[in-house]
Coordinates of C-alpha atoms in Angstrom, one line a residue:
X86 CA -17.3 1.0 -97.0
X87 CA -18.6 -1.0 -94.5
X88 CA -17.0 0.1 -91.0
X89 CA -15.1 -4.0 -89.8
X90 CA -13.7 -3.1 -93.5
X91 CA -9.2 -2.7 -93.3
X92 CA -10.3 -3.5 -89.6
X93 CA -11.4 -6.9 -88.7
X94 CA -14.8 -7.5 -88.4
X95 CA -15.8 -6.0 -84.7
X96 CA -16.6 -8.4 -81.8
X97 CA -20.4 -9.1 -81.2
X98 CA -21.5 -7.4 -78.8
X99 CA -21.3 -7.9 -75.8
X100 CA -17.9 -8.5 -76.5
X101 CA -14.1 -6.6 -76.0
X102 CA -11.7 -7.1 -78.3
X103 CA -7.5 -5.9 -78.0
X104 CA -6.8 -2.9 -77.2
X105 CA -5.9 -1.3 -80.1
X106 CA -3.4 1.6 -79.2
X107 CA -2.7 4.4 -81.4
X108 CA 0.5 3.2 -82.6
X109 CA -1.3 -0.2 -83.8
X110 CA 0.2 -3.1 -82.0
X111 CA -1.8 -4.3 -78.9
X112 CA -0.6 -3.5 -75.0
X113 CA 1.8 -0.9 -76.5
X114 CA 2.0 2.3 -74.3
X115 CA 2.0 5.2 -76.0
X116 CA 4.8 7.5 -74.8
X117 CA 4.2 10.1 -72.1
X118 CA 0.5 8.4 -71.2
X119 CA 0.0 8.0 -67.4
X120 CA -1.7 4.7 -66.6
X121 CA -5.1 5.6 -64.6
X122 CA -6.3 4.2 -61.5
X123 CA -6.3 0.6 -61.0
X124 CA -4.2 0.1 -64.4
X125 CA -1.2 -1.5 -64.3
X126 CA 1.8 0.2 -65.9
X127 CA 1.3 -2.0 -68.8
X128 CA -2.1 -0.7 -69.8
X129 CA -4.9 -3.6 -68.7
X130 CA -7.5 -2.2 -66.5
X131 CA -8.0 -4.4 -63.3
X132 CA -3.7 -5.9 -62.6
X133 CA -2.9 -2.7 -60.2
X134 CA -0.5 -4.8 -57.8
X135 CA -1.6 -6.3 -55.5
X136 CA 0.0 -4.4 -52.4
X137 CA -1.3 -0.7 -53.9
X138 CA -3.7 0.7 -51.6
X139 CA -2.8 -1.3 -48.4
X140 CA -1.9 -0.1 -45.1
X141 CA -0.1 -1.9 -42.3
X142 CA -2.9 -2.0 -39.2
X143 CA -2.3 -1.1 -35.4
X144 CA -1.5 -4.2 -34.6
X145 CA 0.6 -5.4 -37.7
X146 CA -2.1 -6.7 -39.8
X147 CA -3.2 -5.7 -43.0
X148 CA -6.2 -3.2 -42.9
X149 CA -8.8 -2.8 -46.0
X150 CA -7.7 -1.0 -49.2
X151 CA -7.6 2.5 -48.2
X152 CA -8.3 2.0 -44.0
X153 CA -6.1 3.3 -41.4
X154 CA -6.7 2.3 -38.3
X155 CA -6.5 5.3 -35.3
X156 CA -3.5 5.4 -33.0
X157 CA -4.2 4.4 -29.3
X158 CA -7.6 3.8 -27.8
X159 CA -9.3 5.4 -30.6
X160 CA -7.9 2.4 -32.0
X161 CA -9.8 0.0 -30.1
X162 CA -13.8 -1.6 -30.8
X163 CA -16.8 0.4 -29.0
X164 CA -17.2 -1.9 -26.6
X165 CA -13.6 -2.1 -25.3
X166 CA -12.7 1.8 -25.6
X167 CA -16.4 1.6 -23.0
X168 CA -14.4 -0.6 -20.9
X169 CA -11.6 1.6 -20.9
X170 CA -13.4 4.9 -20.1
X171 CA -15.1 3.8 -17.4
X172 CA -11.6 2.7 -16.3
X173 CA -9.9 5.4 -16.5
X174 CA -13.7 7.2 -15.1
X175 CA -12.4 5.5 -12.1
X176 CA -9.0 6.1 -11.4
X177 CA -10.3 9.8 -11.7
X178 CA -13.2 10.4 -9.3
X179 CA -10.5 7.7 -6.7
X180 CA -8.3 10.2 -7.0
X181 CA -9.8 13.2 -6.7
X182 CA -11.9 12.0 -3.0
X183 CA -8.2 10.6 -1.7
X184 CA -7.2 13.8 -2.9
X185 CA -10.2 16.0 -1.1
X186 CA -10.3 13.4 1.8
X187 CA -6.9 14.3 2.3
X188 CA -6.5 18.0 2.6
X189 CA -9.2 18.2 4.5
X190 CA -7.2 16.2 6.9
X191 CA -4.1 18.5 6.7
X192 CA -6.5 21.9 6.7
X193 CA -7.0 23.7 9.4
X194 CA -10.5 23.8 11.1
X195 CA -13.3 24.1 9.4
X196 CA -16.9 23.9 9.0
X197 CA -16.5 21.1 6.0
X198 CA -13.6 19.2 7.9
X199 CA -15.7 19.3 11.5
X200 CA -18.9 18.1 10.0
X201 CA -17.4 15.2 7.6
X202 CA -14.7 14.3 10.6
X203 CA -15.5 11.0 10.7
X204 CA -15.5 9.9 6.5
X205 CA -12.2 11.8 6.7
X206 CA -11.2 9.9 9.2
X207 CA -12.1 6.3 8.0
X208 CA -10.3 6.9 4.6
X209 CA -7.4 8.0 6.3
X210 CA -6.5 6.1 9.2
X211 CA -4.2 3.9 9.7
X212 CA -2.5 4.0 6.1
X213 CA -3.1 7.6 4.9
X214 CA -1.4 9.5 7.9
X215 CA -0.4 12.7 8.2
X216 CA 3.0 13.6 9.8
X217 CA 4.2 16.9 9.3
X218 CA 6.5 17.2 12.1
X219 CA 9.8 16.3 10.5
X220 CA 8.8 19.4 8.1
X221 CA 7.3 21.8 11.0
X222 CA 9.7 25.0 12.4
X223 CA 9.6 23.3 16.0
X224 CA 10.0 20.1 15.5
X225 CA 10.8 16.9 18.2
X226 CA 13.5 17.4 20.5
X227 CA 13.1 14.7 23.4
X228 CA 13.5 11.3 23.3
X229 CA 11.0 9.5 24.7
X230 CA 11.6 5.5 26.5
X231 CA 8.3 3.0 26.9
X232 CA 8.8 1.6 30.0
X233 CA 7.1 -1.4 31.8
X234 CA 7.3 -3.6 34.0
X235 CA 5.1 -6.7 35.5
X236 CA 3.7 -8.1 39.3
X237 CA 4.4 -11.9 38.9
X238 CA 2.5 -14.7 41.1
X239 CA 4.9 -17.6 41.2
X240 CA 3.8 -21.3 40.8
X241 CA 4.5 -21.4 45.1
X242 CA 2.0 -18.7 45.3
X243 CA 4.2 -15.9 45.9
X244 CA 3.7 -12.5 44.4
X245 CA 7.1 -10.7 42.6
X246 CA 7.6 -7.3 40.8
X247 CA 10.2 -7.6 38.3
X248 CA 12.2 -4.5 37.4
X249 CA 11.6 -2.1 34.6
X250 CA 11.7 -3.4 30.4
X251 CA 12.6 -0.4 28.1
X252 CA 10.7 -1.6 24.7
X253 CA 11.4 1.4 22.7
X254 CA 15.0 0.4 23.5
X255 CA 14.5 -3.3 22.0
X256 CA 12.6 -1.9 19.2
X257 CA 15.3 0.8 18.3
X258 CA 17.7 -3.3 18.7
X259 CA 15.5 -4.6 16.5
X260 CA 15.2 -1.7 13.5
X261 CA 19.1 -0.5 14.0
X262 CA 21.2 -1.8 11.1
X263 CA 18.0 -3.3 9.3
X264 CA 18.0 -2.1 6.0
X265 CA 13.8 -3.4 5.9
X266 CA 12.7 -3.1 9.0
X267 CA 9.7 -3.8 10.8
X268 CA 6.4 -1.7 10.5
X269 CA 5.8 -3.2 14.3
X270 CA 9.0 -2.4 15.3
X271 CA 9.4 1.9 13.9
X272 CA 6.0 2.3 14.7
X273 CA 3.3 0.2 17.1
X274 CA 4.7 1.2 20.6
X275 CA 5.6 5.0 19.5
X276 CA 1.8 5.4 18.5
X277 CA 0.2 3.6 20.9
X278 CA 2.2 5.6 23.3
X279 CA 1.1 9.0 21.5
X280 CA -2.5 7.5 21.1
X281 CA -2.6 7.4 25.3
X282 CA -0.9 10.9 25.7
X283 CA -3.3 12.0 23.2
X284 CA -6.7 10.7 24.9
X285 CA -5.8 11.0 28.8
X286 CA -4.6 14.6 30.3
X287 CA -2.2 15.2 32.4
X288 CA -3.4 13.2 36.1
X289 CA -3.5 10.1 33.7
X290 CA -7.9 10.5 33.7
X291 CA -9.3 8.9 30.2
X292 CA -11.0 11.4 27.9
X293 CA -14.1 9.5 27.3
X294 CA -14.1 6.2 25.3
X295 CA -10.8 6.6 23.8
X296 CA -8.7 7.0 26.8
X297 CA -10.1 4.0 27.7
X298 CA -9.3 1.8 23.9
X299 CA -6.0 3.2 24.6
X300 CA -5.3 2.2 27.4
X301 CA -6.4 -1.5 26.5
X302 CA -4.2 -1.2 23.2
X303 CA -0.9 -0.2 25.5
X304 CA -1.7 -3.2 28.6
X305 CA -2.3 -6.1 24.8
X306 CA 1.1 -4.6 23.8
X307 CA 3.2 -5.1 27.2
X308 CA 1.1 -8.8 27.6
X309 CA 2.6 -9.1 24.0
X310 CA 6.4 -8.8 24.7
X311 CA 6.3 -9.7 27.9
X312 CA 5.2 -13.3 27.1
X313 CA 7.3 -13.2 24.2
X314 CA 9.7 -13.4 26.9
X315 CA 8.4 -15.9 29.5
X316 CA 7.7 -14.9 32.5
X317 CA 8.7 -16.9 35.0
X318 CA 4.7 -16.8 36.8
X319 CA 1.6 -15.9 35.6
X320 CA 1.2 -11.7 35.4
X321 CA -1.5 -9.5 37.8
X322 CA -0.4 -6.6 37.4
X323 CA 1.4 -4.3 34.4
X324 CA 2.4 -1.1 34.9
X325 CA 4.3 1.1 32.4
X326 CA 6.5 4.7 31.9
X327 CA 7.9 7.0 30.0
X328 CA 10.9 7.9 30.0
X329 CA 11.6 11.3 28.4
X330 CA 15.3 13.2 27.9
X331 CA 15.5 15.9 25.4
X332 CA 18.1 15.7 22.9
X333 CA 21.3 17.3 23.5
X334 CA 22.6 21.1 21.9
X335 CA 25.3 20.2 18.8
X336 CA 29.0 20.8 19.8
X337 CA 28.7 23.5 17.6
X338 CA 25.6 25.3 19.9
X339 CA 25.6 27.7 22.6
X340 CA 22.3 26.8 23.3
X341 CA 21.4 25.1 27.2
X342 CA 20.3 22.1 26.8
X343 CA 18.5 20.5 30.1
X344 CA 18.8 15.9 29.5
X345 CA 17.7 15.1 32.6
X346 CA 15.5 12.4 32.4
X347 CA 11.7 13.3 33.4
X348 CA 9.2 10.0 33.9
X349 CA 5.4 10.0 33.5
X350 CA 4.0 6.2 35.8
X351 CA 1.1 5.2 35.0
X352 CA -1.2 3.9 37.6
X353 CA -1.1 -0.5 38.2
X354 CA -3.7 -1.6 35.9
X355 CA -5.1 -5.3 36.5
X356 CA -4.7 -8.1 33.2
X357 CA -7.6 -10.1 32.3
X358 CA -7.5 -12.8 29.1
X359 CA -8.7 -10.2 27.0
X360 CA -5.1 -8.3 27.1
X361 CA -3.1 -12.1 26.4
X362 CA -2.0 -12.9 23.7
X363 CA -4.3 -16.3 22.3
X364 CA -1.4 -18.5 22.7
X365 CA -0.6 -16.8 26.5
X366 CA -4.3 -17.0 27.6
X367 CA -4.5 -20.8 27.2
X368 CA -1.4 -21.9 28.7
X369 CA -2.2 -19.3 31.6
X370 CA -5.8 -21.0 32.0
X371 CA -3.4 -24.5 32.4
X372 CA -1.3 -22.7 34.9
X373 CA -4.6 -21.9 36.9
X374 CA -6.6 -24.7 36.9
X375 CA -6.6 -27.4 40.2

């Protein structure tokens, strides 16, 4: 018998006819048969659910079929990954360099710290200076006040010496009860005095260029503070001194403390135009003009 008999005429070559299942009805499912890959539940190839195989992308979109975007930096494109790696490397190198400089600054003097002292100081001062006196076995137990007086030449030509003015007390008044005190009021004068005492001997003689630089720094601070009060004349000379008084022992202690005030007077310094603030220098030139 012809193969097409009883089943109708066969489809021409290259054409597909209807799918005939065992039950003899097109499109009917065979009990127990599971649709293959890419087939819909009705058994027709190519009509799979449109969302099958779609995976949410890293930024909320939908990635391609079967593609999963890696989380974090790995999910970025190659240029962005390279940029992120360079930024991370720069942060790591900077952090390691900073830690090394701070270690050499606070560590006991050694061959490496002495050889690279200039590099360490340039990196540390003034932003990253370390001061461990608060945690030292013997913290500071003295109150040191810096005071200044001036020699003025009045408009009548008379020379007048002012009384001592306590600059440290003025800074303390600006800081007290101030939730956001100025860095200048807290540290400028104190650091300038420490700079001076660390670069001079007990006879107030400068130890090299740093000593002379500390003197100029103190004079400029003193002149700035004096001209803020508008002195009644031209300042020709200034003199500074420190008043040191030991912190008394607490009431519950039997320790005896010498609370007498000890003074350290510096010599008189002549004032030059370089020691004056810009506005004060201009005003002084006008006063001395014929």
